[in-house]
mmCIF file of C-alpha atoms and ligand atoms in Angstrom:
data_model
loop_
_atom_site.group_PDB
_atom_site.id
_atom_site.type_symbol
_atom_site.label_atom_id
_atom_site.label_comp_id
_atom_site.label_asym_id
_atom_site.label_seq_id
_atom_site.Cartn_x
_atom_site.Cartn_y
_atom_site.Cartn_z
ATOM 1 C CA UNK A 54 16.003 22.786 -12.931
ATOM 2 C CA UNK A 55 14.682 20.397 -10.556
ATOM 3 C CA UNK A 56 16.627 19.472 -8.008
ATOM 4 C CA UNK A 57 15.693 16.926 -5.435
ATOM 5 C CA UNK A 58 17.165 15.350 -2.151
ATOM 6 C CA UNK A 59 18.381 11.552 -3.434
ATOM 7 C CA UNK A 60 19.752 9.197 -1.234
ATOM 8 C CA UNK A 61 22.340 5.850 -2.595
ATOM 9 C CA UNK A 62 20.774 2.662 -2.238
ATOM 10 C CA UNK A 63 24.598 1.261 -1.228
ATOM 11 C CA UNK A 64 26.181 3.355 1.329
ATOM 12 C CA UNK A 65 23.707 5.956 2.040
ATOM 13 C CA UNK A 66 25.238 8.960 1.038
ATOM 14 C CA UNK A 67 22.732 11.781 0.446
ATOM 15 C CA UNK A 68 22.930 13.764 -2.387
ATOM 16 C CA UNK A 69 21.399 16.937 -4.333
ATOM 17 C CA UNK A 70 20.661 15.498 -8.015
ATOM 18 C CA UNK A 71 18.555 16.864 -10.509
ATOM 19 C CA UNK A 72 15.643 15.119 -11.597
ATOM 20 C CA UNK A 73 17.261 14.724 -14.933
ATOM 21 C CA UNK A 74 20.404 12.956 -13.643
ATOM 22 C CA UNK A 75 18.446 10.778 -11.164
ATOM 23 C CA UNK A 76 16.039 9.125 -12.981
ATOM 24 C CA UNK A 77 19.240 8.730 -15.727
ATOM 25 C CA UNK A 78 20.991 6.669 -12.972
ATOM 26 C CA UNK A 79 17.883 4.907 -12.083
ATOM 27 C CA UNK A 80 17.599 3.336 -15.411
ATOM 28 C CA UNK A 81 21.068 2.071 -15.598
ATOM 29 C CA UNK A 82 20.619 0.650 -12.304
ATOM 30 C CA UNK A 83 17.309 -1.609 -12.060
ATOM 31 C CA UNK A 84 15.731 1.474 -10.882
ATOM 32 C CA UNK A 85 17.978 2.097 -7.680
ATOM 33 C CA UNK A 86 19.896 5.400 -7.344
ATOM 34 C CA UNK A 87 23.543 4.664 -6.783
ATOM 35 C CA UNK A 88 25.834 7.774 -5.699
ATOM 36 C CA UNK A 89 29.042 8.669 -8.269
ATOM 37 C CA UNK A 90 31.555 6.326 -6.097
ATOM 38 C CA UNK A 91 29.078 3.596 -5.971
ATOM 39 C CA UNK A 92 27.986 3.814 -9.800
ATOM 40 C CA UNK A 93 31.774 3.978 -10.495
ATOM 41 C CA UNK A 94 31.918 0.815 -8.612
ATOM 42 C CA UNK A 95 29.384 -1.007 -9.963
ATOM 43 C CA UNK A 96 30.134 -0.469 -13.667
ATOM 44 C CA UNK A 97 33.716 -1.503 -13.304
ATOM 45 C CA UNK A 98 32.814 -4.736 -11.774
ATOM 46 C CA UNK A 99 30.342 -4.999 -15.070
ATOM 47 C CA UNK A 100 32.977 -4.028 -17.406
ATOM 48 C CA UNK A 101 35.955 -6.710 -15.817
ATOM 49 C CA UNK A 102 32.782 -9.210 -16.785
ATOM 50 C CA UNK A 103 33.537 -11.707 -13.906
ATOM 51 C CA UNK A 104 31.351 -14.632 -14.244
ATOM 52 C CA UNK A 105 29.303 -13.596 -11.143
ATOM 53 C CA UNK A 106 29.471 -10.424 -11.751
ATOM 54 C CA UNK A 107 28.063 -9.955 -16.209
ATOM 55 C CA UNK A 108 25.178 -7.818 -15.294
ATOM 56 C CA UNK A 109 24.201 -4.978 -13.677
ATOM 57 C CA UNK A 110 21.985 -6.490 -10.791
ATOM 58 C CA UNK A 111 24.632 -8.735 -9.953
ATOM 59 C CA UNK A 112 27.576 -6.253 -9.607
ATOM 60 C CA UNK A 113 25.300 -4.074 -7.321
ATOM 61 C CA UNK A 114 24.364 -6.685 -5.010
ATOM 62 C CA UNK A 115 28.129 -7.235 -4.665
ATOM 63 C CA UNK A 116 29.079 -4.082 -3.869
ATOM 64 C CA UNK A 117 26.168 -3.230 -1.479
ATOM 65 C CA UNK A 118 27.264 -6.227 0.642
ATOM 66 C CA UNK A 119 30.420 -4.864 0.300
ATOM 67 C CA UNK A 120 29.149 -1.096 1.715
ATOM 68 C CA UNK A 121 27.250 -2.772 4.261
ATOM 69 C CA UNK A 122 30.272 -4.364 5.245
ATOM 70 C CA UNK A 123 32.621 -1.144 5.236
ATOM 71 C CA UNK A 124 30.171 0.965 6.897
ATOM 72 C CA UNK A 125 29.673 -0.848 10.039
ATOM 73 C CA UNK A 126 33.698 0.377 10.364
ATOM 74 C CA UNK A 127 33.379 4.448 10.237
ATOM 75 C CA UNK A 128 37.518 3.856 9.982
ATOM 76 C CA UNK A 129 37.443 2.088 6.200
ATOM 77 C CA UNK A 130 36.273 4.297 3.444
ATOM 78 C CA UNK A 131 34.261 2.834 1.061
ATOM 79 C CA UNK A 132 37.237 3.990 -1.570
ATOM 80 C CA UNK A 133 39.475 1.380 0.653
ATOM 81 C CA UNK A 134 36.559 -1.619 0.210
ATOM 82 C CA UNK A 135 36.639 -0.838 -2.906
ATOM 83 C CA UNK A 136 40.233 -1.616 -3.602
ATOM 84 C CA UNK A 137 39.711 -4.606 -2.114
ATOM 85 C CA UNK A 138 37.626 -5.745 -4.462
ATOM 86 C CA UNK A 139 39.555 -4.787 -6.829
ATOM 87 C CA UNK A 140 42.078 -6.829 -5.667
ATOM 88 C CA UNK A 141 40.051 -10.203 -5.721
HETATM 89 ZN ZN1 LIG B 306 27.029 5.128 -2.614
#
């Protein structure tokens, strides 16, 4: 199998994904690759169906802000943004 050096459009992370599974998670996500936290992320806030939040482009740019946000502060995990918006 093909496997190929992919890197998350929201936090960065780099991962080894085969071509398969990235192009799979491309689709689902306006052609971005999202990492397995991020995805997670993303389809929750699609599933809760907040208002500004019903569809998939809108729920990513959400949580990327919200990356950006964390990862300027090594000392919050993204899993600890994420609770946060949760929590809203
Ligand atoms: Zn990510």
């Amino acid at each position: 199998m093909d496997i190929e050096l992919v890197k998350c459009e929201c936090c960065g992370l780099k991962e080894d994904c085969t071509q398969d599974y990235i192009s799979e998670v491309k689709l689902k996500f306006e052609g971005k690759w999202l990492c397995g936290l991020c995805s997670e992320a993303v389809r929750d806030e699609v599933n809760r169906g907040n208002s500004k939040a019903s569809d998939v482009e809108e729920a990513m740019r959400a949580h990327m802000s919200l990356c950006r946000k964390y990862k300027s502060n090594p000392a919050i995990r993204v899993a600890d943004g994420m609770r946060q918006m949760l929590r809203r």
